[in-house]
Amino acid sequence: MTQMSKIDTKTLLQDVTAFIWAEGAMLDAKEYDAWLDLWTDDGLYIMPIGDGEDYANQVNLCYDNAKMRRDRIGRFHMGFSISSAPPAQTVRTLSRFRIEAQEGAEITVTCAEHVVEDKFGRQRVWAGNVRYVLQVTEGGFKLHSKIVRLLNSDGMLNSFSYLF
Amino acid sequence: MSLDMPKFSDLDALYDEKNAQVATQMYEDPELFAEEMERIFKKTWVFVAHESEFPDKGSFKLSTVGQEPVIVVRDRKGKLHCMVNRCRHRAATVCEVKQGKTSSFQCPYHGWGYGLDGSLRALPYPEQYGDDFDKAQHGLLKLRTESYQGMVFATFNDDIEPLVDFLGSEVCRYIDLFMKQGGGFPVKVLGEHQFTVPMNWKVQLENTTDAYHFPVVHKSFMQTLDGATEEMFDFLDKGKGWVEDLGNGHSVMMMIPELEDLDANLDAPIPERFTDLAQELRDEGYPDAQVRKIVRAVGGAGFNLNLFPNVSLSLAFFRVLTPVSVDRTDIRHMALGMDGGPAAANRARIRLHEHFQGPMGFGSPDDAEVWERIQRGVQGGDDLPILVNRGLVDEEPGVAGPRGHISAETGMRAAYQMWKRMMAQ
């Protein structure tokens, strides 16, 4: 164990939970520029298909490095994308937080995510398992990786105009 | 719907060939949809899978022919079979695993067991059926199955012409050209995106031969490209491409004619977006000529080849439609790569696929949105026609059929003519 072990586990869980809830609130409010600032430069935002974990060599729903994240947010903002102008509205809950590992300045956290989207007066519900690797910095936590595995990720989905 | 709406027996009212107009009912009449399933999807060749998805004996995948659930499987002798996923006893599905490997299929209800070729092998307590029970008459219902260039098609129609005749020589020529994106390796399915859209299946059938929508719907995708790539996708303004009716409802939309034959002009400068990949391949020891061939192949072909009724070989992937109901269609985007090719090249292809395709792509969600808007739009104005007459003004004879401007609706007219021919039979 490392320096992190000196921190009380309950306090750490509270801090991590507060950070992830804040991130979730940003995504529901579509405060995407603020969301981009949460990331480390080499961070990866991935939504895989199926059970595979060789993300670089498999087809995912998304595999976003910093440039792809910026381009994705730019696309949402520009107003030319009919699916995101206007986008679906979302409300999400995140729960069942577990700290899986602490190594150096990195904390691995898993949780459950439920998202309800609304567009055209129609609501859809999505659920996924999320695995975060957070980096501890002087300015607080940063997202180093975020992997969202939807239920039925290898089945029939819909198109998404927002982030999980 | 008004009382005087066209019936499916009045095919001229549903598709007015002379004026190239489609009746609104074509997208929203459930009875017409049921007729289409019988007269089209039960009668013609339907794409079900790619041979690379069955690497071993016993490899299988679930698919559909129209609304019918099927299993595609490779048997012990290496032969591919397609059969309806329904036990011959009391109809339960015999497989609910999407893809995998097995030695047999067993019904979960009473344990009837089937071989990889669909034959009934064993059943518990058979004596209760009497001595004259013939297992040979109780195999899984099999479809005729044929392949071209690894693309597997199946049909319920035993009387239909061979697959290659249904496709025709021009289509086969374009399929051969499309498969050059293996870059010297066999083409392999690397994975797939799947999403369902509240739309009639013909909306999708039209879309893969619709270049007109590209700069409008995909403007936000275009703006994430580098300058040279953006210019390449600006095929409407350049206007050098074309759309051609290839017969039997098939068509080709040639968006980037310089990428019709990927082996042509390989000495051309490598595009900037691929310079890092080219260097990586050279560092791995690939000779320059092969690097050029692979890198060219990574970008995909310059055309969409639209095969009636359910698959398009679209630039770099297969787009497959499955009709679910009159106002719901499932879409699969199958990513392709090089079987045994360099991992870096396949990674590049996968990243390009994810960039545009699928539920989180920069292109597909905008497509899905406009398709749904069509299904919402046809709730109004029952008597208004849907126009597919664009480009009739300067259509000229092509190799196999009429050829029009890149933004012409020639391919849609080809599909609707085939639709009409099949619905009349």
Coordinates of C-alpha atoms in Angstrom, one line a residue:
Chain A
M1 CA 0.0 0.0 0.0
T2 CA 1.1 3.5 -0.6
Q3 CA 0.4 7.0 0.5
M4 CA -3.3 6.5 -0.2
S5 CA -3.6 4.0 2.5
K6 CA -3.0 6.7 5.0
I7 CA -6.3 8.2 4.1
D8 CA -9.3 6.9 5.8
T9 CA -11.1 4.5 3.4
K10 CA -14.6 6.0 4.2
T11 CA -13.3 9.5 3.5
L12 CA -11.8 8.4 0.2
L13 CA -15.0 6.7 -0.8
Q14 CA -16.9 9.9 0.0
D15 CA -14.5 12.0 -2.0
V16 CA -14.5 9.7 -5.0
T17 CA -18.3 9.5 -4.9
A18 CA -18.6 13.2 -4.7
F19 CA -16.3 13.6 -7.7
I20 CA -18.2 11.1 -9.9
W21 CA -21.5 12.6 -8.9
A22 CA -20.2 16.0 -9.9
E23 CA -19.1 14.5 -13.2
G24 CA -22.5 12.9 -13.8
A25 CA -24.2 16.2 -13.0
M26 CA -22.0 17.9 -15.6
L27 CA -23.0 15.3 -18.3
D28 CA -26.7 15.7 -17.5
A29 CA -26.3 19.5 -17.7
K30 CA -24.2 19.1 -20.8
E31 CA -21.4 21.3 -19.3
Y32 CA -19.1 19.6 -21.7
D33 CA -16.2 22.1 -21.7
A34 CA -15.9 21.6 -17.9
W35 CA -16.1 17.8 -18.4
L36 CA -13.2 18.0 -20.9
D37 CA -11.1 19.7 -18.2
L38 CA -11.6 16.7 -15.8
W39 CA -9.4 14.5 -18.0
T40 CA -5.7 13.8 -18.0
D41 CA -4.1 14.5 -21.4
D42 CA -3.5 10.7 -22.0
G43 CA -7.0 9.7 -20.7
L44 CA -9.2 7.3 -22.6
Y45 CA -13.0 7.3 -22.6
I46 CA -14.2 3.9 -23.8
M47 CA -17.5 2.2 -24.4
P48 CA -16.8 -1.4 -25.3
I49 CA -18.9 -3.9 -27.1
G50 CA -19.2 -7.3 -25.4
D51 CA -16.9 -8.7 -22.8
G52 CA -13.5 -8.0 -24.5
E53 CA -10.9 -6.0 -22.8
D54 CA -8.4 -5.5 -25.6
Y55 CA -9.9 -2.2 -26.4
A56 CA -7.3 -0.9 -28.8
N57 CA -7.7 -3.9 -31.1
Q58 CA -11.5 -4.4 -30.9
V59 CA -14.5 -2.5 -32.3
N60 CA -16.0 -0.3 -29.5
L61 CA -18.9 2.1 -29.4
C62 CA -16.3 4.7 -28.7
Y63 CA -12.6 4.8 -28.0
D64 CA -11.8 8.5 -27.3
N65 CA -8.4 10.0 -26.7
A66 CA -8.1 13.7 -26.0
K67 CA -8.6 14.7 -29.7
M68 CA -11.6 12.5 -30.2
R69 CA -13.2 13.9 -27.0
R70 CA -12.6 17.4 -28.1
D71 CA -14.0 16.6 -31.6
R72 CA -17.0 14.9 -30.1
I73 CA -17.8 17.8 -27.8
G74 CA -17.2 20.2 -30.8
R75 CA -19.7 18.3 -32.8
F76 CA -22.3 18.6 -30.0
H77 CA -21.7 22.3 -29.7
M78 CA -21.6 23.3 -33.4
G79 CA -25.3 23.0 -34.0
F80 CA -24.9 21.1 -37.3
S81 CA -25.5 17.7 -35.9
I82 CA -29.3 17.1 -36.1
S83 CA -29.2 14.4 -33.5
S84 CA -27.6 16.7 -31.0
A85 CA -29.4 19.9 -31.9
P86 CA -31.5 19.6 -29.9
P87 CA -30.1 16.5 -28.0
A88 CA -32.0 14.1 -25.8
Q89 CA -32.2 15.2 -22.2
T90 CA -30.9 12.9 -19.6
V91 CA -31.1 12.2 -15.9
R92 CA -28.7 9.7 -14.4
T93 CA -28.0 8.0 -11.1
L94 CA -24.7 6.5 -10.1
S95 CA -24.4 4.1 -7.3
R96 CA -22.9 0.9 -5.9
F97 CA -19.5 2.5 -5.7
R98 CA -16.5 0.3 -4.8
I99 CA -12.9 1.2 -4.6
E100 CA -11.2 -1.7 -6.4
A101 CA -7.5 -0.6 -6.1
Q102 CA -5.2 2.1 -5.0
E103 CA -1.8 2.2 -6.5
G104 CA 0.4 5.3 -6.3
A105 CA -1.7 8.2 -7.3
E106 CA -4.3 6.1 -9.1
I107 CA -7.6 4.9 -7.7
T108 CA -9.7 2.3 -9.5
V109 CA -13.4 2.7 -8.8
T110 CA -16.4 0.7 -10.2
C111 CA -20.0 1.7 -10.0
A112 CA -23.4 1.2 -11.6
E113 CA -25.0 3.9 -13.9
H114 CA -28.6 4.3 -14.9
V115 CA -29.5 6.8 -17.6
V116 CA -33.0 7.9 -18.6
E117 CA -33.1 9.8 -21.9
D118 CA -36.0 11.8 -23.2
K119 CA -36.5 13.0 -26.8
F120 CA -39.6 13.3 -29.0
G121 CA -41.6 12.7 -25.8
R122 CA -40.2 9.2 -25.6
Q123 CA -38.1 7.9 -22.7
R124 CA -35.5 5.2 -22.9
V125 CA -33.6 3.6 -20.0
W126 CA -30.0 2.5 -20.2
A127 CA -27.8 0.7 -17.6
G128 CA -24.1 0.1 -17.5
N129 CA -21.2 -0.9 -15.4
V130 CA -18.5 1.8 -15.1
R131 CA -14.9 1.4 -14.3
Y132 CA -12.9 4.6 -13.5
V133 CA -9.3 5.1 -13.0
L134 CA -8.9 8.4 -11.2
Q135 CA -5.6 10.2 -10.8
V136 CA -4.9 12.1 -7.7
T137 CA -3.5 15.5 -8.4
E138 CA -2.9 18.7 -6.5
G139 CA -6.0 20.1 -8.1
G140 CA -8.1 17.1 -7.1
F141 CA -9.1 14.0 -9.0
K142 CA -8.6 13.7 -12.8
L143 CA -10.2 11.1 -15.1
H144 CA -7.5 8.8 -16.4
S145 CA -9.8 6.2 -17.9
K146 CA -13.5 5.7 -17.9
I147 CA -14.9 2.5 -19.3
V148 CA -18.7 2.2 -19.6
R149 CA -20.0 -1.2 -20.5
L150 CA -23.7 -1.0 -21.3
L151 CA -26.0 -4.0 -20.6
N152 CA -26.6 -5.6 -24.0
S153 CA -23.6 -3.7 -25.5
D154 CA -23.3 -6.4 -28.1
G155 CA -27.1 -6.3 -28.9
M156 CA -29.4 -3.9 -30.6
L157 CA -28.9 -0.4 -29.2
N158 CA -30.1 3.0 -30.3
S159 CA -28.0 6.0 -31.4
F160 CA -26.8 8.3 -28.6
S161 CA -26.6 12.0 -28.7
Y162 CA -25.1 12.4 -25.2
L163 CA -22.4 10.8 -23.0
F164 CA -22.6 8.1 -20.4
Chain B
M1 CA -54.9 6.6 -43.5
S2 CA -57.7 7.6 -45.9
L3 CA -60.1 5.0 -47.3
D4 CA -59.0 5.5 -50.8
M5 CA -55.3 4.6 -50.1
P6 CA -53.7 2.4 -52.7
K7 CA -53.9 -1.3 -52.0
F8 CA -50.8 -3.5 -52.5
S9 CA -52.6 -4.9 -55.6
D10 CA -52.4 -1.4 -57.1
L11 CA -48.6 -1.3 -57.5
D12 CA -48.6 1.6 -59.9
A13 CA -50.2 3.8 -57.3
L14 CA -47.6 2.7 -54.7
Y15 CA -44.6 3.3 -56.9
D16 CA -45.3 5.5 -59.9
E17 CA -42.4 4.6 -62.1
K18 CA -43.0 7.3 -64.7
N19 CA -42.9 10.2 -62.3
A20 CA -40.6 8.4 -59.8
Q21 CA -43.0 8.9 -56.9
V22 CA -43.5 6.7 -53.9
A23 CA -46.9 6.6 -52.0
T24 CA -46.8 7.5 -48.3
Q25 CA -48.4 4.1 -47.5
M26 CA -45.2 2.4 -48.5
Y27 CA -43.7 3.5 -45.2
E28 CA -46.6 2.9 -42.9
D29 CA -49.1 0.2 -44.0
P30 CA -48.7 -2.9 -41.8
E31 CA -50.5 -5.1 -44.4
L32 CA -48.2 -4.0 -47.1
F33 CA -45.3 -4.8 -44.8
A34 CA -46.6 -8.4 -44.3
E35 CA -46.8 -8.8 -48.1
E36 CA -43.3 -7.6 -48.5
M37 CA -42.0 -10.2 -46.0
E38 CA -43.7 -12.9 -48.1
R39 CA -43.1 -11.7 -51.6
I40 CA -39.6 -10.3 -51.2
F41 CA -37.8 -11.6 -48.1
K42 CA -39.1 -15.1 -48.4
K43 CA -38.4 -15.1 -52.2
T44 CA -35.0 -13.7 -52.8
W45 CA -31.4 -14.0 -51.7
V46 CA -30.8 -12.3 -48.3
F47 CA -27.4 -11.5 -46.9
V48 CA -26.9 -13.3 -43.5
A49 CA -23.2 -13.3 -42.6
H50 CA -19.6 -13.2 -43.8
E51 CA -17.5 -16.4 -44.0
S52 CA -14.8 -15.0 -41.8
E53 CA -17.2 -15.1 -38.9
F54 CA -17.0 -18.9 -39.0
P55 CA -13.3 -19.7 -38.6
D56 CA -13.7 -23.2 -37.3
K57 CA -15.9 -26.3 -37.6
G58 CA -18.8 -25.6 -35.3
S59 CA -18.5 -21.8 -35.5
F60 CA -22.0 -20.3 -35.6
K61 CA -23.9 -17.0 -35.5
L62 CA -27.5 -16.0 -35.2
S63 CA -28.9 -14.0 -38.0
T64 CA -32.2 -13.2 -39.7
V65 CA -33.8 -13.7 -43.1
G66 CA -36.5 -11.0 -43.1
Q67 CA -38.3 -11.6 -39.8
E68 CA -37.3 -15.3 -39.5
P69 CA -34.5 -16.1 -36.9
V70 CA -31.8 -18.3 -38.5
I71 CA -28.6 -19.9 -37.4
V72 CA -25.6 -19.8 -39.7
V73 CA -23.1 -22.5 -38.9
R74 CA -20.0 -24.3 -40.3
D75 CA -20.3 -28.1 -40.2
R76 CA -17.6 -30.7 -39.6
K77 CA -16.8 -30.8 -43.3
G78 CA -16.4 -27.0 -43.5
K79 CA -19.7 -26.4 -45.3
L80 CA -21.9 -23.5 -44.3
H81 CA -25.5 -24.0 -43.5
C82 CA -28.4 -21.6 -42.7
M83 CA -31.4 -23.0 -40.9
V84 CA -34.4 -21.7 -39.1
N85 CA -33.8 -21.4 -35.3
R86 CA -36.9 -23.5 -34.3
C87 CA -37.2 -27.0 -33.0
R88 CA -39.3 -29.2 -35.2
H89 CA -41.1 -30.6 -32.2
R90 CA -42.8 -27.7 -30.4
A91 CA -41.0 -24.7 -32.0
A92 CA -38.7 -23.5 -29.2
T93 CA -35.5 -21.8 -30.4
V94 CA -32.6 -24.3 -30.2
C95 CA -29.9 -21.5 -29.8
E96 CA -29.9 -18.2 -28.0
V97 CA -26.2 -17.6 -28.0
K98 CA -25.4 -14.8 -30.5
Q99 CA -22.2 -16.2 -31.7
G100 CA -19.9 -19.0 -30.7
K101 CA -18.7 -22.6 -31.3
T102 CA -20.6 -25.8 -30.7
S103 CA -20.8 -29.4 -31.7
S104 CA -24.6 -29.6 -31.8
F105 CA -27.8 -27.7 -31.1
Q106 CA -30.2 -29.1 -28.4
C107 CA -33.7 -27.9 -27.8
P108 CA -34.0 -26.9 -24.1
Y109 CA -37.7 -28.0 -23.9
H110 CA -37.6 -31.8 -24.6
G111 CA -34.0 -32.4 -25.6
W112 CA -34.2 -32.9 -29.3
G113 CA -30.7 -32.8 -30.6
Y114 CA -29.5 -31.5 -34.0
G115 CA -26.2 -31.9 -35.8
L116 CA -24.3 -28.9 -37.3
D117 CA -26.0 -29.6 -40.6
G118 CA -29.4 -29.3 -39.0
S119 CA -30.2 -33.1 -39.1
L120 CA -32.1 -34.5 -36.2
R121 CA -29.7 -36.8 -34.4
A122 CA -31.5 -37.9 -31.3
L123 CA -34.5 -37.4 -29.1
P124 CA -35.5 -38.8 -25.7
Y125 CA -37.8 -41.8 -25.7
P126 CA -38.4 -42.0 -29.4
E127 CA -40.5 -45.2 -29.2
Q128 CA -43.6 -43.1 -28.3
Y129 CA -43.6 -41.9 -31.9
G130 CA -44.0 -45.4 -33.3
D131 CA -41.7 -47.4 -35.6
D132 CA -42.3 -45.3 -38.7
F133 CA -41.0 -42.1 -37.2
D134 CA -38.5 -40.8 -39.7
K135 CA -35.7 -38.6 -38.2
A136 CA -34.7 -37.5 -41.7
Q137 CA -38.0 -35.7 -42.1
H138 CA -37.5 -33.7 -38.8
G139 CA -34.3 -31.8 -39.3
L140 CA -34.1 -28.0 -38.8
L141 CA -35.7 -26.2 -41.7
K142 CA -32.8 -25.4 -44.0
L143 CA -32.4 -22.5 -46.5
R144 CA -30.5 -22.6 -49.7
T145 CA -27.1 -21.0 -48.9
E146 CA -24.5 -19.7 -51.3
S147 CA -21.6 -17.3 -51.1
Y148 CA -19.7 -14.9 -53.2
Q149 CA -16.4 -13.4 -52.1
G150 CA -17.1 -14.6 -48.6
M151 CA -20.5 -12.9 -48.4
V152 CA -23.1 -15.5 -47.3
F153 CA -26.6 -15.3 -48.6
A154 CA -29.6 -17.5 -47.9
T155 CA -33.0 -18.0 -49.4
F156 CA -36.3 -19.8 -48.7
N157 CA -36.9 -20.0 -52.5
D158 CA -35.6 -23.3 -53.9
D159 CA -36.5 -22.1 -57.4
I160 CA -34.5 -18.9 -57.5
E161 CA -31.5 -18.5 -59.8
P162 CA -28.0 -19.1 -58.4
L163 CA -26.6 -16.2 -56.3
V164 CA -24.1 -15.1 -58.9
D165 CA -26.8 -14.8 -61.5
F166 CA -29.0 -12.8 -59.1
L167 CA -26.1 -10.4 -58.4
G168 CA -25.1 -10.2 -62.1
S169 CA -21.6 -9.7 -63.6
E170 CA -21.4 -5.9 -62.9
V171 CA -22.3 -6.4 -59.2
C172 CA -19.7 -9.2 -58.9
R173 CA -17.1 -7.0 -60.5
Y174 CA -17.8 -4.3 -58.0
I175 CA -17.7 -6.8 -55.1
D176 CA -14.3 -8.0 -56.3
L177 CA -13.1 -4.3 -56.3
F178 CA -14.6 -3.8 -52.8
M179 CA -12.7 -6.7 -51.4
K180 CA -9.4 -5.2 -52.5
Q181 CA -9.5 -3.4 -49.2
G182 CA -8.1 -6.5 -47.7
G183 CA -4.8 -5.0 -48.9
G184 CA -3.6 -8.4 -50.2
F185 CA -5.1 -10.3 -47.2
P186 CA -8.5 -11.9 -47.0
V187 CA -11.2 -9.5 -45.7
K188 CA -12.3 -10.3 -42.2
V189 CA -15.2 -9.1 -40.0
L190 CA -13.6 -7.4 -37.0
G191 CA -16.9 -6.6 -35.1
E192 CA -20.1 -4.8 -35.5
H193 CA -22.3 -2.0 -34.3
Q194 CA -26.0 -2.6 -33.9
F195 CA -28.8 -0.1 -33.5
T196 CA -32.6 -0.1 -34.1
V197 CA -34.4 2.8 -35.7
P198 CA -38.1 3.6 -35.8
M199 CA -38.3 3.6 -39.6
N200 CA -39.6 1.5 -42.4
W201 CA -36.9 -0.7 -44.0
K202 CA -37.1 1.0 -47.3
V203 CA -36.0 4.3 -45.8
Q204 CA -32.7 2.5 -45.1
L205 CA -32.7 0.8 -48.5
E206 CA -32.8 4.3 -50.0
N207 CA -30.2 5.8 -47.8
T208 CA -27.1 3.9 -48.9
T209 CA -27.6 5.2 -52.4
D210 CA -28.3 8.8 -51.3
A211 CA -25.2 11.0 -51.7
Y212 CA -27.5 14.1 -51.7
H213 CA -27.8 14.0 -47.9
F214 CA -24.2 13.6 -47.1
P215 CA -23.0 17.3 -46.9
V216 CA -26.2 18.2 -45.0
V217 CA -26.6 15.4 -42.4
H218 CA -22.8 14.8 -42.0
K219 CA -21.6 18.4 -41.9
S220 CA -20.5 17.9 -38.3
F221 CA -18.5 14.8 -39.2
M222 CA -16.9 16.6 -42.1
Q223 CA -15.7 19.3 -39.8
T224 CA -13.7 16.9 -37.7
L225 CA -11.6 15.8 -40.7
D226 CA -8.3 17.1 -41.9
G227 CA -8.4 19.4 -45.0
A228 CA -7.4 16.7 -47.6
T229 CA -9.9 14.2 -46.2
E230 CA -12.7 16.7 -46.0
E231 CA -12.0 17.6 -49.7
M232 CA -12.2 13.9 -50.6
F233 CA -15.6 13.6 -49.0
D234 CA -16.8 16.7 -50.8
F235 CA -17.9 14.5 -53.7
L236 CA -21.1 16.5 -54.4
D237 CA -19.3 19.7 -55.3
K238 CA -16.7 18.0 -57.3
G239 CA -19.5 16.1 -59.1
K240 CA -17.2 13.5 -60.8
G241 CA -19.0 10.5 -59.3
W242 CA -22.1 8.8 -60.5
V243 CA -24.9 6.4 -59.5
E244 CA -25.8 3.5 -61.7
D245 CA -28.6 1.0 -61.8
L246 CA -27.0 -2.4 -61.9
G247 CA -30.2 -4.5 -62.4
N248 CA -32.3 -6.6 -60.0
G249 CA -32.6 -3.7 -57.7
H250 CA -28.8 -3.4 -57.1
S251 CA -26.9 -0.1 -57.7
V252 CA -23.6 1.5 -57.2
M253 CA -22.9 5.0 -55.9
M254 CA -19.4 6.0 -57.0
M255 CA -18.5 8.8 -54.6
I256 CA -14.7 8.9 -55.0
P257 CA -13.9 7.6 -58.5
E258 CA -10.1 7.7 -57.8
L259 CA -10.7 5.0 -55.2
E260 CA -12.8 2.7 -57.4
D261 CA -9.8 0.4 -57.9
L262 CA -7.5 0.5 -54.8
D263 CA -4.7 -1.1 -56.7
A264 CA -4.6 1.7 -59.3
N265 CA -2.0 4.5 -59.0
L266 CA -0.3 3.2 -55.9
D267 CA 2.6 5.5 -56.5
A268 CA 0.4 8.5 -55.5
P269 CA 1.5 10.3 -52.4
I270 CA 0.3 8.7 -49.1
P271 CA -2.4 11.0 -47.6
E272 CA -1.2 12.9 -44.6
R273 CA -3.6 11.2 -42.2
F274 CA -1.9 7.9 -43.0
T275 CA 1.8 9.0 -42.9
D276 CA 2.3 7.8 -39.3
L277 CA 0.7 4.4 -40.1
A278 CA 2.9 4.0 -43.2
Q279 CA 6.0 4.7 -41.1
E280 CA 4.9 2.2 -38.4
L281 CA 4.5 -0.4 -41.1
R282 CA 7.9 0.4 -42.7
D283 CA 9.4 0.1 -39.2
E284 CA 7.9 -3.3 -38.8
G285 CA 9.7 -4.4 -42.0
Y286 CA 7.0 -4.3 -44.6
P287 CA 8.5 -3.4 -48.0
D288 CA 7.4 0.0 -49.5
A289 CA 5.1 -1.5 -52.2
Q290 CA 3.2 -3.5 -49.6
V291 CA 3.0 -0.5 -47.2
R292 CA 1.4 1.5 -50.0
K293 CA -1.1 -1.2 -50.8
I294 CA -2.0 -1.7 -47.1
V295 CA -2.3 2.0 -46.4
R296 CA -4.5 2.5 -49.4
A297 CA -6.7 -0.3 -48.3
V298 CA -7.1 1.1 -44.8
G299 CA -9.0 4.0 -46.2
G300 CA -11.6 1.8 -47.9
A301 CA -13.1 1.8 -51.3
G302 CA -14.6 4.9 -53.0
F303 CA -18.2 3.6 -53.5
N304 CA -21.3 2.1 -52.0
L305 CA -22.6 -1.1 -53.6
N306 CA -26.2 -1.5 -52.7
L307 CA -27.6 -5.0 -52.9
F308 CA -31.3 -5.5 -52.9
P309 CA -32.9 -6.1 -50.4
N310 CA -30.8 -5.9 -47.3
V311 CA -27.0 -5.2 -47.6
S312 CA -24.8 -2.4 -48.7
L313 CA -21.0 -2.7 -49.2
S314 CA -20.5 0.8 -48.0
L315 CA -17.0 2.4 -48.5
A316 CA -15.3 0.3 -45.8
F317 CA -18.0 -1.8 -44.1
F318 CA -21.2 -3.8 -44.6
R319 CA -24.4 -2.1 -43.7
V320 CA -27.1 -4.7 -43.1
L321 CA -30.8 -4.0 -42.5
T322 CA -33.4 -6.3 -40.9
P323 CA -37.0 -5.4 -41.1
V324 CA -38.7 -5.8 -37.7
S325 CA -42.1 -4.2 -38.2
V326 CA -43.6 -1.6 -40.6
D327 CA -42.0 1.2 -38.6
R328 CA -38.9 -0.5 -37.1
T329 CA -35.7 -1.6 -38.7
D330 CA -32.5 -3.0 -37.1
I331 CA -29.2 -1.9 -38.6
R332 CA -25.8 -3.7 -38.3
H333 CA -22.6 -2.0 -39.3
M334 CA -20.0 -4.7 -39.7
A335 CA -16.4 -3.5 -39.5
L336 CA -13.9 -5.1 -41.9
G337 CA -10.2 -5.7 -41.6
M338 CA -7.3 -7.7 -43.0
D339 CA -7.2 -11.3 -41.9
G340 CA -3.5 -11.9 -40.9
G341 CA -2.7 -8.3 -41.8
P342 CA -0.7 -5.9 -39.6
A343 CA -2.4 -5.1 -36.2
A344 CA -1.6 -1.4 -36.7
A345 CA -3.5 -1.4 -40.0
N346 CA -6.5 -3.1 -38.5
R347 CA -6.4 -0.7 -35.5
A348 CA -6.5 2.2 -37.9
R349 CA -9.5 0.7 -39.7
I350 CA -11.3 0.1 -36.4
R351 CA -10.8 3.7 -35.3
L352 CA -12.0 5.0 -38.6
H353 CA -15.1 2.8 -38.3
E354 CA -15.8 4.0 -34.7
H355 CA -15.4 7.6 -35.9
F356 CA -18.4 7.5 -38.2
Q357 CA -20.4 4.4 -37.5
G358 CA -22.6 3.0 -34.8
P359 CA -24.6 4.3 -31.8
M360 CA -21.8 6.7 -30.7
G361 CA -20.3 7.5 -34.2
F362 CA -20.1 11.0 -35.6
G363 CA -22.3 10.0 -38.5
S364 CA -24.8 7.3 -37.7
P365 CA -26.7 9.1 -35.0
D366 CA -27.5 11.9 -37.4
D367 CA -28.6 9.4 -40.0
A368 CA -30.8 7.7 -37.5
E369 CA -32.3 11.0 -36.5
V370 CA -33.4 11.9 -40.0
W371 CA -34.7 8.4 -40.7
E372 CA -36.9 8.6 -37.6
R373 CA -38.0 12.1 -38.8
I374 CA -39.2 10.5 -42.0
Q375 CA -41.3 8.0 -40.1
R376 CA -42.7 10.9 -38.0
G377 CA -43.3 13.0 -41.1
V378 CA -45.4 10.4 -42.9
Q379 CA -48.0 10.7 -40.1
G380 CA -49.1 13.8 -42.0
G381 CA -50.1 14.4 -45.6
D382 CA -51.2 10.9 -46.6
D383 CA -51.8 12.0 -50.2
L384 CA -48.4 13.6 -50.7
P385 CA -45.9 11.6 -52.8
I386 CA -42.4 10.9 -51.7
L387 CA -40.1 12.1 -54.5
V388 CA -37.3 9.9 -55.9
N389 CA -37.1 11.7 -59.3
R390 CA -33.9 13.6 -58.6
G391 CA -31.4 13.4 -61.5
L392 CA -33.9 12.0 -64.1
V393 CA -33.1 15.1 -66.1
D394 CA -29.7 14.1 -67.3
E395 CA -29.6 10.3 -66.7
E396 CA -27.7 8.4 -69.4
P397 CA -27.3 4.7 -70.2
G398 CA -24.6 3.1 -68.2
V399 CA -23.0 -0.4 -68.4
A400 CA -26.0 -2.3 -67.0
G401 CA -28.7 0.4 -66.6
P402 CA -29.3 4.1 -66.3
R403 CA -26.4 6.2 -64.9
G404 CA -27.0 9.5 -63.2
H405 CA -25.3 12.4 -61.3
I406 CA -23.7 11.4 -58.0
S407 CA -26.7 13.0 -56.2
A408 CA -29.3 11.4 -58.5
E409 CA -31.9 9.0 -57.0
T410 CA -31.1 6.5 -59.7
G411 CA -30.3 3.8 -57.1
M412 CA -33.6 4.3 -55.3
R413 CA -35.5 4.0 -58.6
A414 CA -33.6 0.7 -59.3
A415 CA -34.6 -0.6 -55.9
Y416 CA -38.2 0.4 -56.3
Q417 CA -38.5 -1.2 -59.7
M418 CA -37.2 -4.4 -58.3
W419 CA -39.6 -4.0 -55.3
K420 CA -42.5 -3.7 -57.8
R421 CA -41.4 -6.6 -59.9
M422 CA -41.2 -8.9 -56.8
M423 CA -44.5 -7.6 -55.3
A424 CA -46.3 -8.4 -58.6
Q425 CA -45.2 -12.1 -58.6

